[in-house]
Coordinates of C-alpha atoms and ligand atoms in Angstrom, one line a residue:
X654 CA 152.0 109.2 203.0
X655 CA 151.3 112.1 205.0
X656 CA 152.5 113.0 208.1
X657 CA 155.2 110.6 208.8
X658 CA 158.6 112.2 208.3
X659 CA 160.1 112.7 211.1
X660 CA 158.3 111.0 213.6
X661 CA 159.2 108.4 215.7
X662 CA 157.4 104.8 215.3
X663 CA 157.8 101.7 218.2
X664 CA 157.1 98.5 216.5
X665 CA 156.9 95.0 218.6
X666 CA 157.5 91.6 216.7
X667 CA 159.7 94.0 214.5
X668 CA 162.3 91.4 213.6
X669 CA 160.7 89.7 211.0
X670 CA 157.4 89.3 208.8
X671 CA 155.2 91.6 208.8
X672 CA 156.9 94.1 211.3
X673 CA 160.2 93.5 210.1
X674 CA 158.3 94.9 206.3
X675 CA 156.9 97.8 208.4
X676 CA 159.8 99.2 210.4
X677 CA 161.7 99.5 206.7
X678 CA 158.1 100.7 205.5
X679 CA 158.3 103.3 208.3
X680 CA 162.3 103.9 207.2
X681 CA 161.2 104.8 203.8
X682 CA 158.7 107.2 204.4
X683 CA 161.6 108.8 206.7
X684 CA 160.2 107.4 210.3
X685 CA 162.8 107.0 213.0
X686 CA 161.8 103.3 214.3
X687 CA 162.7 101.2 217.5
X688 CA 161.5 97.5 217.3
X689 CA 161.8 94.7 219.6
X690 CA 161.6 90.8 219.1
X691 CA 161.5 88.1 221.4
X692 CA 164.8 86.7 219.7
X693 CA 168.3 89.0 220.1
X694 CA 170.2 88.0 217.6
X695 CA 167.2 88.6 215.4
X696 CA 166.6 91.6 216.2
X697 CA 170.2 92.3 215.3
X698 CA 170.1 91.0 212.0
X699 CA 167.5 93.4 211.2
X700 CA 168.7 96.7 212.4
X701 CA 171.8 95.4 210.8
X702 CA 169.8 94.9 207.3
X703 CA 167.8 98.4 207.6
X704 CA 170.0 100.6 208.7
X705 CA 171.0 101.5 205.2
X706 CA 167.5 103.3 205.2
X707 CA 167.2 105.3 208.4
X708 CA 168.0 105.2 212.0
X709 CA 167.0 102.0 213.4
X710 CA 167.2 100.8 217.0
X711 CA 166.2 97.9 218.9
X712 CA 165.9 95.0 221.9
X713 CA 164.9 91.9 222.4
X714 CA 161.9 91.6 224.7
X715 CA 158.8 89.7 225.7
X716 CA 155.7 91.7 225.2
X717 CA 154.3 89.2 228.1
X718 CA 156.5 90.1 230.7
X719 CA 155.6 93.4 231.9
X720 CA 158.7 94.3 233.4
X721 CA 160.4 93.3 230.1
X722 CA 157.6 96.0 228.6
X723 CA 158.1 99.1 230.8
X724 CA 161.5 98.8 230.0
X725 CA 161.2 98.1 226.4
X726 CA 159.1 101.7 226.3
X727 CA 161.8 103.6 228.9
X728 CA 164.6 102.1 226.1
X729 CA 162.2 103.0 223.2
X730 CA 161.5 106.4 224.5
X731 CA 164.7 107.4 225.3
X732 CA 166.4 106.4 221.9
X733 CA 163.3 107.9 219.8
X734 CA 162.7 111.5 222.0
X735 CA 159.5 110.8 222.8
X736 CA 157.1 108.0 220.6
X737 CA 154.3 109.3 218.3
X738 CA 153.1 106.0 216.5
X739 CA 153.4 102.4 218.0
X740 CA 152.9 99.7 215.9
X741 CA 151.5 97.2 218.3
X742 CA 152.3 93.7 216.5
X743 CA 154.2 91.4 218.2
X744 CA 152.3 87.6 217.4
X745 CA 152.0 83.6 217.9
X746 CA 149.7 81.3 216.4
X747 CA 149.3 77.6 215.5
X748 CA 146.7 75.1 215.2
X749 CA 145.1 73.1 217.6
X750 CA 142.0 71.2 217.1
X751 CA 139.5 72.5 220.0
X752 CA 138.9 69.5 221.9
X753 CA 142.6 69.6 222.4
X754 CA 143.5 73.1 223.3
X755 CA 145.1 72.8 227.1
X756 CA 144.8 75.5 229.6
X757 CA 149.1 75.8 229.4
X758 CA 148.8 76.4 225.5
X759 CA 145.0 78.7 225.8
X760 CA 147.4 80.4 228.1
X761 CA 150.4 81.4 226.6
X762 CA 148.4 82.8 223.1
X763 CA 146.4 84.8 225.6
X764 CA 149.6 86.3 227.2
X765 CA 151.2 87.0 224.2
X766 CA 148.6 88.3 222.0
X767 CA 146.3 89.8 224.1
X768 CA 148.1 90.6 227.4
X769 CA 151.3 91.8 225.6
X770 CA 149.4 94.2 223.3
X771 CA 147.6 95.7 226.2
X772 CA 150.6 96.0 228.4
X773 CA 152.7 97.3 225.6
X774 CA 149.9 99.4 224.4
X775 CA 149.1 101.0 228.2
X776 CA 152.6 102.2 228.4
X777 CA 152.3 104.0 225.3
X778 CA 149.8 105.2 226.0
X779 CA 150.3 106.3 229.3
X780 CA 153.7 108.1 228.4
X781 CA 151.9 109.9 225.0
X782 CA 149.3 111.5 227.4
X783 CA 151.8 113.0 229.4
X784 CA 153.6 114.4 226.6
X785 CA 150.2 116.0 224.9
X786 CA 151.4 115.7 221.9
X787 CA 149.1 113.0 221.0
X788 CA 149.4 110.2 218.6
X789 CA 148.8 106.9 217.0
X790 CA 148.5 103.5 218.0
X791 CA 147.3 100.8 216.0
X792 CA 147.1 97.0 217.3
X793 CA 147.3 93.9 215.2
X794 CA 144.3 91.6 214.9
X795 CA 143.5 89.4 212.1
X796 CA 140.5 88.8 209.5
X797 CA 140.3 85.7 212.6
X798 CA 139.4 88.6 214.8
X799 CA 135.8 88.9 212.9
X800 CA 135.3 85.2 211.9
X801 CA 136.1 81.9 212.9
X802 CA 138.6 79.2 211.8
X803 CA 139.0 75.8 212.3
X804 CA 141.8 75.1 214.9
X805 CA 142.2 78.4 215.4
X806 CA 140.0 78.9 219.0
X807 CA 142.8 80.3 221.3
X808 CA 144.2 82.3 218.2
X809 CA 140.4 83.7 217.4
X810 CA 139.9 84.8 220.6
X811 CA 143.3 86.7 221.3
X812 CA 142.5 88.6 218.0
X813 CA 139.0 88.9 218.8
X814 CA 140.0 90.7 222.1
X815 CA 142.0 92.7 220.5
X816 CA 139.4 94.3 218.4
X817 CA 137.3 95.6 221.7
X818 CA 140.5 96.1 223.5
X819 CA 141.4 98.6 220.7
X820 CA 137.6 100.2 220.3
X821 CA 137.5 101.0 224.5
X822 CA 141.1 102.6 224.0
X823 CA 139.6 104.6 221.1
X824 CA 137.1 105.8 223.7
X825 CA 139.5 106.4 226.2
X826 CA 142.1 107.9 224.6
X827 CA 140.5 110.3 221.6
X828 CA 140.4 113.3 224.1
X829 CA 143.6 113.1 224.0
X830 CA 144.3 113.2 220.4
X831 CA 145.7 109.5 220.3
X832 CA 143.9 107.7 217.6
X833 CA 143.5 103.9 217.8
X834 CA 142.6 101.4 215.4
X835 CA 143.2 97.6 214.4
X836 CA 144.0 96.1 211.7
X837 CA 142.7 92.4 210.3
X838 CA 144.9 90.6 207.9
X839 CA 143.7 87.5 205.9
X840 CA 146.6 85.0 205.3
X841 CA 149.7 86.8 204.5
X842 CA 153.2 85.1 203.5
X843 CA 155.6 84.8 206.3
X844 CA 157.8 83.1 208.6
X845 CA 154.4 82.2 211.1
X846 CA 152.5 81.4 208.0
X847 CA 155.7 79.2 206.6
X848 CA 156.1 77.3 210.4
X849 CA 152.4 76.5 210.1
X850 CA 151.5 75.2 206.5
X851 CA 152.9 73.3 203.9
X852 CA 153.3 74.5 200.2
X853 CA 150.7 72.0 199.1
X854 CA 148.3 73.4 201.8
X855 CA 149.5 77.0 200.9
X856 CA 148.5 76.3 197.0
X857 CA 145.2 74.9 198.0
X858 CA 144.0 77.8 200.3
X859 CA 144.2 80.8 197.8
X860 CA 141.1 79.0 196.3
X861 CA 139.5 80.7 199.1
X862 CA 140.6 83.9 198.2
X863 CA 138.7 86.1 195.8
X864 CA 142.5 87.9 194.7
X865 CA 143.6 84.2 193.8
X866 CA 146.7 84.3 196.7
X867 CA 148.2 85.3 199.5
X868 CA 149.0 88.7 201.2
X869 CA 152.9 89.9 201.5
X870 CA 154.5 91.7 204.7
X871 CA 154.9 95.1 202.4
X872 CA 151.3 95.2 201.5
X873 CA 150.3 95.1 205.5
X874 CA 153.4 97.2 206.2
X875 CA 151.5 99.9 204.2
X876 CA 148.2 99.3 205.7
X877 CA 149.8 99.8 209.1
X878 CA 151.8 103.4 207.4
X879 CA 147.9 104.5 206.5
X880 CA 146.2 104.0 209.2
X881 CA 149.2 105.5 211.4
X882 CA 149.4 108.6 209.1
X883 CA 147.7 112.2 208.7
X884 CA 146.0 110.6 205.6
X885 CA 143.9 108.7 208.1
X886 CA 143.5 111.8 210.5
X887 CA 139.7 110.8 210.5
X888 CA 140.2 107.1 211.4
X889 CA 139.5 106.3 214.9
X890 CA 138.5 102.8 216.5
X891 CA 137.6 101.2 213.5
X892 CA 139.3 97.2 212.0
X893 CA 140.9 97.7 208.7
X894 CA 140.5 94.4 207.2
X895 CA 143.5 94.0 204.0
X896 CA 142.3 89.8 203.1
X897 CA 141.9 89.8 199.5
X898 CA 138.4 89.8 199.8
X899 CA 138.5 86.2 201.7
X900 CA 135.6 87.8 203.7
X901 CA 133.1 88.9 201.7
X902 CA 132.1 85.2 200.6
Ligands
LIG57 N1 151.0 86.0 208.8 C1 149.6 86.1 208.8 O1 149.0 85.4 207.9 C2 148.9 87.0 209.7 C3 147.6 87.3 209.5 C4 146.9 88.1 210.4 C5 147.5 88.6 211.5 N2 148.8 88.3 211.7 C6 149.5 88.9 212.9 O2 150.6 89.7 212.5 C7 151.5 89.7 213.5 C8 152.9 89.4 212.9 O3 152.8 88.1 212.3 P1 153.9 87.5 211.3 O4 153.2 86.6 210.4 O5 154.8 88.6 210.8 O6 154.7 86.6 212.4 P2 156.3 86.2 212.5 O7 156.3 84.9 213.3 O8 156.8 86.2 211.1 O9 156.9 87.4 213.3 C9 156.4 87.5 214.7 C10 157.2 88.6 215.4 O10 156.7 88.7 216.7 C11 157.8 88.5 217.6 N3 157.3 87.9 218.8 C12 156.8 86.7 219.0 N4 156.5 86.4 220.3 C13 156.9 87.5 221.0 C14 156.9 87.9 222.3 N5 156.5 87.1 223.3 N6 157.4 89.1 222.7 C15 157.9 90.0 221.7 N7 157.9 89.7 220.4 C16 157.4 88.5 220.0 C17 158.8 87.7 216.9 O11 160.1 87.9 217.4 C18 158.7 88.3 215.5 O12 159.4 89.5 215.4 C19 151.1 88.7 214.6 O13 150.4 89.4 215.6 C20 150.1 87.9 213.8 O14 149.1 87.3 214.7 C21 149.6 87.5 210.8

């Protein structure tokens, strides 16, 4: 893709799924990436596994803690020279019927995917203006972001959020040559996915899918390389939904 040699990427949740498939996407097309995880010795294991392809960096962090985010940036930006493209997406789900969601768990999906993008997301942000040099930023939602799910509510409406957080930053932050935009992922293949469902639910739900299965990391890794590329130079504060056409039914 075009565009992305040399520059320098920032990806949270980058120790395994689909981030973990994007920083070595990102090493391949000759990126420089930093990632953070919430787990160390995670985050370890895969700079140790990607190194092979690139320079790799990385801490562990919670995107919640905003302390634990302006230093993630400071540590991000000082390793990388400066950050042109962050790959805001950093993640929990799991199910919960609605009528028993508590405020504790409502809370901590809120704080994790919705406060943690925005505060990783406003650092960025913030430190990309004052270079001028521009850049990209694109934030994680999900095809749950557009449409409901069953036992999904505090999930949907973290994702949901993030759609409109990312179309006001798009406002905000175009005069400044940052472009912003989501994307929305049907079901992909990984460890979340794996923690949630069994096999025999797993083999049951690609019925819903037009494509006949699920997504894999690498094909949302390159989703996330598009949108963040010159070959999406146009692209700004718009959902890229990648769900194997589980939406158009
Ligand atoms: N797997 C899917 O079907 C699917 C579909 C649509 C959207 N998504 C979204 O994609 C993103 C990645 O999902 P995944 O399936 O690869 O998940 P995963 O559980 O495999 O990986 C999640 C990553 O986020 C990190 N993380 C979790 N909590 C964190 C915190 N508080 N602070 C910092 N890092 C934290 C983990 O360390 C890990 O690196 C999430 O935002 C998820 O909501 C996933």
């Amino acid at each position: 893709m075009r565009g992305l040699k040399g520059k320098s990427v920032l990806i949270t949740g980058g120790s395994r799924g689909i981030g973990q498939a994007t920083a070595q996407r990102f090493l391949e097309e000759g990126s420089q990436v930093f990632i953070c995880g919430l787990e160390r010795e995670e985050v370890e294991q895969t700079v140790e596994k990607l190194a092979k392809l690139g320079k790799i960096q990385g801490i562990a962090c919670d995107v919640s803690v905003e302390d634990q985010v302006l230093d993630l940036v400071a540590q991000a930006e000082h390793a990388l020279g400066g950050i042109d493209i962050l790959i805001d997406n950093a993640g929990i789900a799991w199910e919960e019927p609605f009528l028993e969601i508590t405020a504790e768990h409502w809370d901590k999906i809120i704080a994790v995917n919705l406060r943690g993008m925005f505060l990783v997301a406003r650092e960025v942000a913030r430190r990309m203006v004052a270079r001028g040099k521009g850049g990209a930023i694109v934030l994680m939602s999900s095809k749950n972001g557009l449409a409901g799910e069953v036992k999904y509510a505090h999930y949907n409406a973290s994702k949901g959020a993030v759609v409109m957080l990312m179309k006001t930053m798009a406002l905000e932050l175009g005069p400044h040559n940052i472009r912003v935009n989501a994307l929305c992922p049907g079901y992909i293949l990984t460890p979340l996915a794996e923690s949630i469902d069994s096999p025999e639910f797993i083999a049951a739900y690609v019925n819903n899918i037009p494509l006949g299965r699920l997504g894999r990391p690498a094909e949302v890794a390159a989703a996330y390389a598009f949108l963040a590329s010159d070959d999406a130079s146009f692209m700004h504060g718009t959902e890229l939904l990648l769900d194997g056409g589980q939406l158009s039914q």
